[in-house]
PDB file of C-alpha atoms in Angstrom:
ATOM      1  CA  MET A 136     -63.909  -5.082 105.598  1.00 83.00           C
ATOM      2  CA  SER A 137     -60.543  -6.149 107.013  1.00 94.00           C
ATOM      3  CA  LEU A 138     -59.886  -6.057 110.756  1.00 97.00           C
ATOM      4  CA  LEU A 139     -56.885  -3.715 110.420  1.00 98.00           C
ATOM      5  CA  GLU A 140     -56.245  -1.463 107.429  1.00 98.00           C
ATOM      6  CA  ILE A 141     -53.156   0.606 106.697  1.00 98.00           C
ATOM      7  CA  GLU A 142     -53.921   3.115 103.936  1.00 98.00           C
ATOM      8  CA  GLY A 143     -51.161   5.157 102.297  1.00 98.00           C
ATOM      9  CA  VAL A 144     -49.294   5.663 105.559  1.00 98.00           C
ATOM     10  CA  SER A 145     -46.095   7.718 105.540  1.00 98.00           C
ATOM     11  CA  ARG A 146     -43.892   9.088 108.295  1.00 98.00           C
ATOM     12  CA  ARG A 147     -41.217  11.735 107.918  1.00 96.00           C
ATOM     13  CA  PHE A 148     -38.466  12.652 110.365  1.00 95.00           C
ATOM     14  CA  GLY A 149     -37.193  15.919 108.918  1.00 92.00           C
ATOM     15  CA  GLY A 150     -35.794  15.006 105.511  1.00 90.00           C
ATOM     16  CA  LEU A 151     -35.939  11.247 106.173  1.00 93.00           C
ATOM     17  CA  LEU A 152     -38.957   9.360 104.845  1.00 96.00           C
ATOM     18  CA  ALA A 153     -38.972   6.386 107.238  1.00 97.00           C
ATOM     19  CA  VAL A 154     -42.288   4.934 106.011  1.00 98.00           C
ATOM     20  CA  ASN A 155     -43.315   5.706 102.451  1.00 97.00           C
ATOM     21  CA  ASP A 156     -46.953   5.375 101.338  1.00 98.00           C
ATOM     22  CA  VAL A 157     -47.448   1.901 102.827  1.00 98.00           C
ATOM     23  CA  SER A 158     -50.801   0.156 102.361  1.00 98.00           C
ATOM     24  CA  PHE A 159     -51.915  -3.321 103.414  1.00 98.00           C
ATOM     25  CA  ALA A 160     -54.732  -5.035 105.297  1.00 97.00           C
ATOM     26  CA  VAL A 161     -54.758  -7.628 108.066  1.00 98.00           C
ATOM     27  CA  GLU A 162     -57.563 -10.175 108.149  1.00 97.00           C
ATOM     28  CA  THR A 163     -59.192 -11.568 111.293  1.00 96.00           C
ATOM     29  CA  GLY A 164     -57.357 -14.646 112.583  1.00 95.00           C
ATOM     30  CA  GLU A 165     -54.282 -14.097 110.427  1.00 97.00           C
ATOM     31  CA  ILE A 166     -50.604 -14.289 111.364  1.00 97.00           C
ATOM     32  CA  LEU A 167     -48.929 -11.593 109.274  1.00 98.00           C
ATOM     33  CA  SER A 168     -45.179 -11.040 109.435  1.00 97.00           C
ATOM     34  CA  VAL A 169     -43.363  -7.832 108.513  1.00 97.00           C
ATOM     35  CA  ILE A 170     -39.768  -8.375 107.431  1.00 96.00           C
ATOM     36  CA  GLY A 171     -36.978  -6.334 105.874  1.00 94.00           C
ATOM     37  CA  PRO A 172     -33.412  -5.130 106.448  1.00 93.00           C
ATOM     38  CA  ASN A 173     -32.404  -3.050 109.456  1.00 91.00           C
ATOM     39  CA  GLY A 174     -33.639   0.485 108.922  1.00 91.00           C
ATOM     40  CA  ALA A 175     -36.423  -0.630 106.569  1.00 94.00           C
ATOM     41  CA  GLY A 176     -39.090   1.095 108.692  1.00 95.00           C
ATOM     42  CA  LYS A 177     -40.566  -1.940 110.446  1.00 95.00           C
ATOM     43  CA  SER A 178     -40.402  -0.620 114.009  1.00 92.00           C
ATOM     44  CA  THR A 179     -41.566   2.816 112.881  1.00 96.00           C
ATOM     45  CA  LEU A 180     -44.576   1.173 111.213  1.00 97.00           C
ATOM     46  CA  PHE A 181     -45.418  -0.638 114.466  1.00 95.00           C
ATOM     47  CA  LYS A 182     -45.177   2.615 116.413  1.00 95.00           C
ATOM     48  CA  LEU A 183     -47.548   4.261 113.945  1.00 97.00           C
ATOM     49  CA  ILE A 184     -50.106   1.461 114.193  1.00 97.00           C
ATOM     50  CA  ALA A 185     -49.988   1.372 118.012  1.00 96.00           C
ATOM     51  CA  GLY A 186     -50.223   5.150 118.399  1.00 96.00           C
ATOM     52  CA  PHE A 187     -46.698   5.906 119.621  1.00 94.00           C
ATOM     53  CA  LEU A 188     -46.166   8.015 116.492  1.00 96.00           C
ATOM     54  CA  LYS A 189     -48.583   9.950 114.292  1.00 96.00           C
ATOM     55  CA  PRO A 190     -48.508   9.431 110.512  1.00 97.00           C
ATOM     56  CA  SER A 191     -47.348  12.303 108.343  1.00 97.00           C
ATOM     57  CA  ALA A 192     -49.922  11.067 105.825  1.00 97.00           C
ATOM     58  CA  GLY A 193     -52.447   8.266 105.438  1.00 98.00           C
ATOM     59  CA  ARG A 194     -54.970   6.480 107.649  1.00 98.00           C
ATOM     60  CA  ILE A 195     -55.012   3.495 110.017  1.00 98.00           C
ATOM     61  CA  LEU A 196     -58.346   1.816 110.695  1.00 98.00           C
ATOM     62  CA  LEU A 197     -59.416  -0.834 113.189  1.00 97.00           C
ATOM     63  CA  ASP A 198     -62.834  -2.324 112.407  1.00 95.00           C
ATOM     64  CA  GLY A 199     -63.324   0.452 109.878  1.00 96.00           C
ATOM     65  CA  LYS A 200     -62.754   3.219 112.434  1.00 96.00           C
ATOM     66  CA  ARG A 201     -59.708   5.480 112.351  1.00 97.00           C
ATOM     67  CA  ILE A 202     -57.206   5.013 115.164  1.00 97.00           C
ATOM     68  CA  ASP A 203     -54.335   7.104 113.777  1.00 96.00           C
ATOM     69  CA  GLY A 204     -53.847  10.075 116.069  1.00 90.00           C
ATOM     70  CA  LEU A 205     -55.283   8.291 119.115  1.00 96.00           C
ATOM     71  CA  ARG A 206     -53.101   7.755 122.185  1.00 94.00           C
ATOM     72  CA  PRO A 207     -51.638   4.274 122.758  1.00 92.00           C
ATOM     73  CA  HIS A 208     -53.785   3.487 125.814  1.00 89.00           C
ATOM     74  CA  THR A 209     -56.940   4.411 123.884  1.00 93.00           C
ATOM     75  CA  ILE A 210     -55.925   2.148 120.991  1.00 95.00           C
ATOM     76  CA  ALA A 211     -55.163  -0.639 123.483  1.00 90.00           C
ATOM     77  CA  ALA A 212     -58.601  -0.220 125.043  1.00 88.00           C
ATOM     78  CA  ARG A 213     -60.083  -0.665 121.554  1.00 93.00           C
ATOM     79  CA  GLY A 214     -58.336  -4.008 121.241  1.00 93.00           C
ATOM     80  CA  LEU A 215     -54.921  -3.452 119.630  1.00 96.00           C
ATOM     81  CA  VAL A 216     -51.809  -3.854 121.769  1.00 93.00           C
ATOM     82  CA  ARG A 217     -48.093  -4.310 121.143  1.00 91.00           C
ATOM     83  CA  THR A 218     -45.050  -5.811 122.764  1.00 84.00           C
ATOM     84  CA  PHE A 219     -41.566  -4.313 122.514  1.00 71.00           C
ATOM     85  CA  GLN A 220     -38.115  -5.553 121.520  1.00 58.00           C
ATOM     86  CA  GLU A 221     -36.984  -4.704 125.034  1.00 54.00           C
ATOM     87  CA  THR A 222     -39.010  -6.760 127.458  1.00 59.00           C
ATOM     88  CA  THR A 223     -41.105  -4.270 129.415  1.00 72.00           C
ATOM     89  CA  VAL A 224     -41.997  -5.969 132.663  1.00 82.00           C
ATOM     90  CA  PHE A 225     -41.736  -4.918 136.291  1.00 85.00           C
ATOM     91  CA  ARG A 226     -38.663  -6.921 137.188  1.00 84.00           C
ATOM     92  CA  GLU A 227     -39.002  -6.618 140.957  1.00 88.00           C
ATOM     93  CA  MET A 228     -42.571  -7.933 140.894  1.00 92.00           C
ATOM     94  CA  THR A 229     -43.587 -11.566 140.558  1.00 93.00           C
ATOM     95  CA  ALA A 230     -44.831 -12.990 137.280  1.00 93.00           C
ATOM     96  CA  LEU A 231     -48.378 -13.107 138.668  1.00 93.00           C
ATOM     97  CA  GLU A 232     -48.230  -9.523 139.925  1.00 91.00           C
ATOM     98  CA  ASN A 233     -47.057  -8.333 136.509  1.00 90.00           C
ATOM     99  CA  VAL A 234     -50.031  -9.880 134.739  1.00 91.00           C
ATOM    100  CA  VAL A 235     -52.505  -8.676 137.379  1.00 89.00           C
ATOM    101  CA  VAL A 236     -51.227  -5.106 136.980  1.00 86.00           C
ATOM    102  CA  ALA A 237     -51.699  -5.384 133.209  1.00 82.00           C
ATOM    103  CA  HIS A 238     -55.411  -6.104 133.779  1.00 79.00           C
ATOM    104  CA  HIS A 239     -55.960  -2.601 135.148  1.00 69.00           C
ATOM    105  CA  LEU A 240     -56.721  -1.167 131.718  1.00 59.00           C
ATOM    106  CA  ARG A 241     -59.963  -3.143 131.995  1.00 55.00           C
ATOM    107  CA  ARG A 242     -60.791  -1.887 135.488  1.00 57.00           C
ATOM    108  CA  ARG A 243     -64.305  -0.496 135.777  1.00 58.00           C
ATOM    109  CA  GLY A 244     -64.280   0.962 139.287  1.00 52.00           C
ATOM    110  CA  SER A 245     -63.836   4.669 140.011  1.00 49.00           C
ATOM    111  CA  ILE A 246     -60.842   6.100 141.857  1.00 49.00           C
ATOM    112  CA  LEU A 247     -63.022   6.541 144.946  1.00 47.00           C
ATOM    113  CA  ALA A 248     -64.126   2.909 144.786  1.00 48.00           C
ATOM    114  CA  GLU A 249     -60.465   1.898 144.533  1.00 51.00           C
ATOM    115  CA  LEU A 250     -59.570   3.938 147.622  1.00 52.00           C
ATOM    116  CA  LEU A 251     -62.480   2.512 149.587  1.00 51.00           C
ATOM    117  CA  ALA A 252     -61.783  -1.036 148.369  1.00 58.00           C
ATOM    118  CA  THR A 253     -65.483  -1.649 147.797  1.00 60.00           C
ATOM    119  CA  PRO A 254     -66.798  -5.215 147.420  1.00 61.00           C
ATOM    120  CA  GLY A 255     -67.062  -4.653 143.669  1.00 59.00           C
ATOM    121  CA  VAL A 256     -63.407  -3.661 143.451  1.00 59.00           C
ATOM    122  CA  GLN A 257     -62.359  -6.635 145.582  1.00 68.00           C
ATOM    123  CA  ASN A 258     -64.373  -9.026 143.415  1.00 76.00           C
ATOM    124  CA  GLU A 259     -62.852  -7.549 140.253  1.00 70.00           C
ATOM    125  CA  GLN A 260     -59.354  -7.950 141.702  1.00 75.00           C
ATOM    126  CA  GLU A 261     -60.060 -11.609 142.500  1.00 80.00           C
ATOM    127  CA  ASN A 262     -61.194 -12.145 138.912  1.00 84.00           C
ATOM    128  CA  PHE A 263     -58.024 -10.486 137.630  1.00 85.00           C
ATOM    129  CA  VAL A 264     -55.850 -12.810 139.734  1.00 89.00           C
ATOM    130  CA  ALA A 265     -57.732 -15.881 138.509  1.00 89.00           C
ATOM    131  CA  ASN A 266     -57.481 -14.776 134.891  1.00 88.00           C
ATOM    132  CA  ALA A 267     -53.776 -13.950 135.297  1.00 91.00           C
ATOM    133  CA  LYS A 268     -53.122 -17.499 136.506  1.00 92.00           C
ATOM    134  CA  GLU A 269     -54.985 -18.893 133.485  1.00 91.00           C
ATOM    135  CA  ILE A 270     -52.912 -16.767 131.089  1.00 92.00           C
ATOM    136  CA  LEU A 271     -49.644 -17.813 132.717  1.00 92.00           C
ATOM    137  CA  ALA A 272     -50.674 -21.474 132.493  1.00 91.00           C
ATOM    138  CA  HIS A 273     -51.631 -21.042 128.821  1.00 86.00           C
ATOM    139  CA  LEU A 274     -48.142 -19.679 128.070  1.00 88.00           C
ATOM    140  CA  GLY A 275     -46.361 -22.460 129.926  1.00 86.00           C
ATOM    141  CA  LEU A 276     -45.524 -20.388 132.995  1.00 90.00           C
ATOM    142  CA  SER A 277     -47.332 -22.497 135.586  1.00 89.00           C
ATOM    143  CA  GLY A 278     -45.122 -22.822 138.635  1.00 90.00           C
ATOM    144  CA  PHE A 279     -43.531 -19.433 138.036  1.00 92.00           C
ATOM    145  CA  GLU A 280     -46.397 -17.323 139.413  1.00 92.00           C
ATOM    146  CA  ASP A 281     -44.482 -16.344 142.545  1.00 92.00           C
ATOM    147  CA  GLU A 282     -41.077 -16.034 140.885  1.00 93.00           C
ATOM    148  CA  SER A 283     -39.621 -12.548 140.619  1.00 93.00           C
ATOM    149  CA  ALA A 284     -39.521 -11.472 136.976  1.00 90.00           C
ATOM    150  CA  ARG A 285     -35.846 -10.568 137.308  1.00 91.00           C
ATOM    151  CA  ASN A 286     -35.047 -14.265 137.913  1.00 92.00           C
ATOM    152  CA  LEU A 287     -36.828 -15.620 134.834  1.00 90.00           C
ATOM    153  CA  PRO A 288     -34.760 -16.923 131.892  1.00 88.00           C
ATOM    154  CA  HIS A 289     -34.928 -14.947 128.653  1.00 83.00           C
ATOM    155  CA  GLY A 290     -37.565 -17.088 126.942  1.00 84.00           C
ATOM    156  CA  HIS A 291     -39.848 -17.031 129.971  1.00 88.00           C
ATOM    157  CA  LEU A 292     -39.359 -13.282 130.322  1.00 87.00           C
ATOM    158  CA  ARG A 293     -40.527 -12.746 126.733  1.00 86.00           C
ATOM    159  CA  ALA A 294     -43.509 -15.017 127.416  1.00 88.00           C
ATOM    160  CA  LEU A 295     -44.349 -12.910 130.468  1.00 91.00           C
ATOM    161  CA  GLY A 296     -44.347  -9.777 128.297  1.00 88.00           C
ATOM    162  CA  ILE A 297     -46.841 -11.471 125.985  1.00 89.00           C
ATOM    163  CA  ALA A 298     -48.921 -12.561 128.980  1.00 90.00           C
ATOM    164  CA  MET A 299     -49.235  -8.935 130.037  1.00 89.00           C
ATOM    165  CA  THR A 300     -50.612  -7.966 126.632  1.00 88.00           C
ATOM    166  CA  LEU A 301     -53.084 -10.857 126.699  1.00 90.00           C
ATOM    167  CA  ALA A 302     -54.448  -9.534 129.993  1.00 88.00           C
ATOM    168  CA  VAL A 303     -55.988  -6.654 128.039  1.00 86.00           C
ATOM    169  CA  ARG A 304     -57.968  -9.194 125.952  1.00 89.00           C
ATOM    170  CA  PRO A 305     -56.826  -7.772 122.619  1.00 92.00           C
ATOM    171  CA  ARG A 306     -58.214  -8.611 119.212  1.00 95.00           C
ATOM    172  CA  VAL A 307     -54.930  -7.694 117.511  1.00 97.00           C
ATOM    173  CA  ILE A 308     -51.472  -8.102 119.010  1.00 96.00           C
ATOM    174  CA  LEU A 309     -48.314  -6.599 117.515  1.00 96.00           C
ATOM    175  CA  LEU A 310     -45.246  -8.647 118.436  1.00 93.00           C
ATOM    176  CA  ASP A 311     -41.941  -6.829 117.992  1.00 90.00           C
ATOM    177  CA  GLU A 312     -39.197  -9.428 117.422  1.00 89.00           C
ATOM    178  CA  PRO A 313     -40.707 -12.113 119.697  1.00 88.00           C
ATOM    179  CA  PHE A 314     -37.893 -14.595 118.926  1.00 88.00           C
ATOM    180  CA  ALA A 315     -34.940 -12.227 119.355  1.00 85.00           C
ATOM    181  CA  GLY A 316     -32.065 -13.614 121.406  1.00 82.00           C
ATOM    182  CA  MET A 317     -33.587 -17.069 121.775  1.00 85.00           C
ATOM    183  CA  ASN A 318     -31.881 -20.401 121.263  1.00 87.00           C
ATOM    184  CA  SER A 319     -33.507 -23.028 119.035  1.00 88.00           C
ATOM    185  CA  GLU A 320     -35.427 -24.633 121.897  1.00 88.00           C
ATOM    186  CA  GLU A 321     -36.772 -21.303 123.145  1.00 86.00           C
ATOM    187  CA  THR A 322     -37.700 -20.283 119.594  1.00 89.00           C
ATOM    188  CA  ALA A 323     -39.642 -23.506 119.007  1.00 90.00           C
ATOM    189  CA  ARG A 324     -41.543 -22.895 122.246  1.00 89.00           C
ATOM    190  CA  ALA A 325     -42.216 -19.261 121.314  1.00 89.00           C
ATOM    191  CA  VAL A 326     -43.532 -20.326 117.894  1.00 92.00           C
ATOM    192  CA  GLN A 327     -46.032 -22.580 119.642  1.00 91.00           C
ATOM    193  CA  ILE A 328     -47.041 -19.701 121.926  1.00 90.00           C
ATOM    194  CA  VAL A 329     -47.759 -17.466 118.933  1.00 92.00           C
ATOM    195  CA  ARG A 330     -49.770 -20.227 117.268  1.00 93.00           C
ATOM    196  CA  GLY A 331     -51.685 -20.647 120.526  1.00 91.00           C
ATOM    197  CA  ILE A 332     -52.449 -16.918 120.602  1.00 92.00           C
ATOM    198  CA  ARG A 333     -53.962 -17.161 117.125  1.00 94.00           C
ATOM    199  CA  ALA A 334     -55.871 -20.306 118.104  1.00 93.00           C
ATOM    200  CA  SER A 335     -57.465 -18.336 120.954  1.00 90.00           C
ATOM    201  CA  GLY A 336     -58.979 -15.931 118.415  1.00 93.00           C
ATOM    202  CA  ILE A 337     -56.386 -13.140 118.423  1.00 95.00           C
ATOM    203  CA  THR A 338     -54.980 -11.767 115.177  1.00 97.00           C
ATOM    204  CA  VAL A 339     -51.173 -11.525 115.164  1.00 97.00           C
ATOM    205  CA  VAL A 340     -48.871  -9.093 113.352  1.00 97.00           C
ATOM    206  CA  LEU A 341     -45.168  -9.543 114.023  1.00 95.00           C
ATOM    207  CA  VAL A 342     -41.824  -8.022 113.087  1.00 94.00           C
ATOM    208  CA  GLU A 343     -39.028 -10.568 113.094  1.00 92.00           C
ATOM    209  CA  HIS A 344     -35.539 -11.281 111.710  1.00 90.00           C
ATOM    210  CA  ASP A 345     -35.544 -15.040 112.362  1.00 92.00           C
ATOM    211  CA  MET A 346     -36.498 -16.172 108.857  1.00 93.00           C
ATOM    212  CA  GLY A 347     -36.810 -19.833 109.833  1.00 92.00           C
ATOM    213  CA  ALA A 348     -39.466 -18.967 112.414  1.00 93.00           C
ATOM    214  CA  VAL A 349     -41.152 -16.458 110.090  1.00 95.00           C
ATOM    215  CA  MET A 350     -41.495 -18.964 107.266  1.00 95.00           C
ATOM    216  CA  ARG A 351     -42.909 -21.610 109.621  1.00 94.00           C
ATOM    217  CA  ILE A 352     -45.431 -19.432 111.368  1.00 95.00           C
ATOM    218  CA  SER A 353     -46.769 -16.894 108.860  1.00 97.00           C
ATOM    219  CA  ASP A 354     -49.928 -17.042 106.790  1.00 97.00           C
ATOM    220  CA  ARG A 355     -48.682 -14.042 104.842  1.00 97.00           C
ATOM    221  CA  ILE A 356     -45.569 -11.854 104.778  1.00 97.00           C
ATOM    222  CA  ILE A 357     -45.031  -8.244 103.749  1.00 97.00           C
ATOM    223  CA  VAL A 358     -41.554  -6.914 103.025  1.00 97.00           C
ATOM    224  CA  LEU A 359     -40.310  -3.359 103.611  1.00 97.00           C
ATOM    225  CA  ASN A 360     -37.161  -1.811 102.189  1.00 96.00           C
ATOM    226  CA  PHE A 361     -36.170   1.813 102.743  1.00 94.00           C
ATOM    227  CA  GLY A 362     -39.667   2.450 104.109  1.00 96.00           C
ATOM    228  CA  THR A 363     -41.444   1.133 101.019  1.00 97.00           C
ATOM    229  CA  LEU A 364     -43.513  -2.033 100.742  1.00 98.00           C
ATOM    230  CA  ILE A 365     -41.792  -4.080  98.036  1.00 97.00           C
ATOM    231  CA  ALA A 366     -43.615  -7.430  98.281  1.00 96.00           C
ATOM    232  CA  SER A 367     -46.566  -9.220  99.868  1.00 96.00           C
ATOM    233  CA  GLY A 368     -47.511 -12.874  99.705  1.00 96.00           C
ATOM    234  CA  SER A 369     -47.281 -16.350 101.158  1.00 97.00           C
ATOM    235  CA  PRO A 370     -44.003 -17.568 102.673  1.00 96.00           C
ATOM    236  CA  ALA A 371     -43.351 -19.695  99.582  1.00 96.00           C
ATOM    237  CA  ALA A 372     -43.940 -16.751  97.255  1.00 96.00           C
ATOM    238  CA  ILE A 373     -41.738 -14.412  99.306  1.00 96.00           C
ATOM    239  CA  GLN A 374     -38.836 -16.885  99.309  1.00 93.00           C
ATOM    240  CA  GLN A 375     -38.933 -16.941  95.507  1.00 93.00           C
ATOM    241  CA  ASP A 376     -39.454 -13.202  94.962  1.00 93.00           C
ATOM    242  CA  GLU A 377     -36.406 -11.816  93.160  1.00 93.00           C
ATOM    243  CA  THR A 378     -36.868  -8.323  94.592  1.00 92.00           C
ATOM    244  CA  VAL A 379     -36.953  -9.674  98.150  1.00 93.00           C
ATOM    245  CA  ILE A 380     -33.955 -11.939  97.537  1.00 92.00           C
ATOM    246  CA  ASP A 381     -31.899  -9.026  96.262  1.00 90.00           C
ATOM    247  CA  ALA A 382     -33.020  -6.610  99.000  1.00 84.00           C
ATOM    248  CA  TYR A 383     -33.012  -8.863 102.042  1.00 86.00           C
ATOM    249  CA  LEU A 384     -32.943 -12.660 101.891  1.00 79.00           C
ATOM    250  CA  GLY A 385     -29.822 -12.924  99.752  1.00 76.00           C
ATOM    251  CA  ARG A 386     -28.633 -15.860  97.680  1.00 63.00           C
ATOM    252  CA  ALA A 387     -26.685 -18.948  98.577  1.00 56.00           C
ATOM    253  CA  ASP A 388     -23.021 -18.559  97.710  1.00 52.00           C
ATOM    254  CA  GLU A 389     -22.536 -21.174  95.053  1.00 41.00           C
ATOM    255  CA  THR A 390     -18.742 -20.844  95.360  1.00 38.00           C
ATOM    256  CA  ALA A 391     -18.695 -21.465  99.116  1.00 39.00           C
ATOM    257  CA  ALA A 392     -18.027 -25.178  98.704  1.00 38.00           C
ATOM    258  CA  LEU A 393     -15.173 -24.686  96.197  1.00 33.00           C
TER     259      LEU A 393
END
């Protein structure tokens, strides 16, 4: 049984079929990339998996149990979380405060215990702070704990968004364009961060347009076009797939040098 299974999933918006009968599986410890032209259905697929949209047809299973139809916070509590193209952090809070807040999905205390600030709640909060510092250090953000998020450079801001998802201790993380807007140095650093996430035991599924990064980082790639899955395979196989070349990757212009 695969960790994550997408079975015949479709999503309609009126007369538009944004995702059309898509099926694939994600194995534990894998880095799987989803690529395709703008409007191919990649972001819609992510929203379906994470619970922000409900499928019009099909099933989504995590550990063999259906998660389609569940609310996003329930899916996150089960171990599947996502980041967004737009960095969703609290910009007026420090980096450390952002990651501590993200831990609250794991909070065990009752509302009354929170109000009374019981010893158990205080101990849990101390553990959250310690763990938040470890996550920030793991993502190369040591020394930025007390820096306001609004002052962080773009690459660090994206890393902070990932740090917040790691606070939930996910088993699967969906990264929506993690390398968008980065220069080559920031991209190289972000690639190492994603590899580090996988090395820590977390399965990674990502949507990305940076083909250089995708080909370096992926164990396997699936390709969407007009909502339909048109190819699946290793990076080497995808680069040579005629259907993918025609639909998305394109061909080198042999007349360019003339």
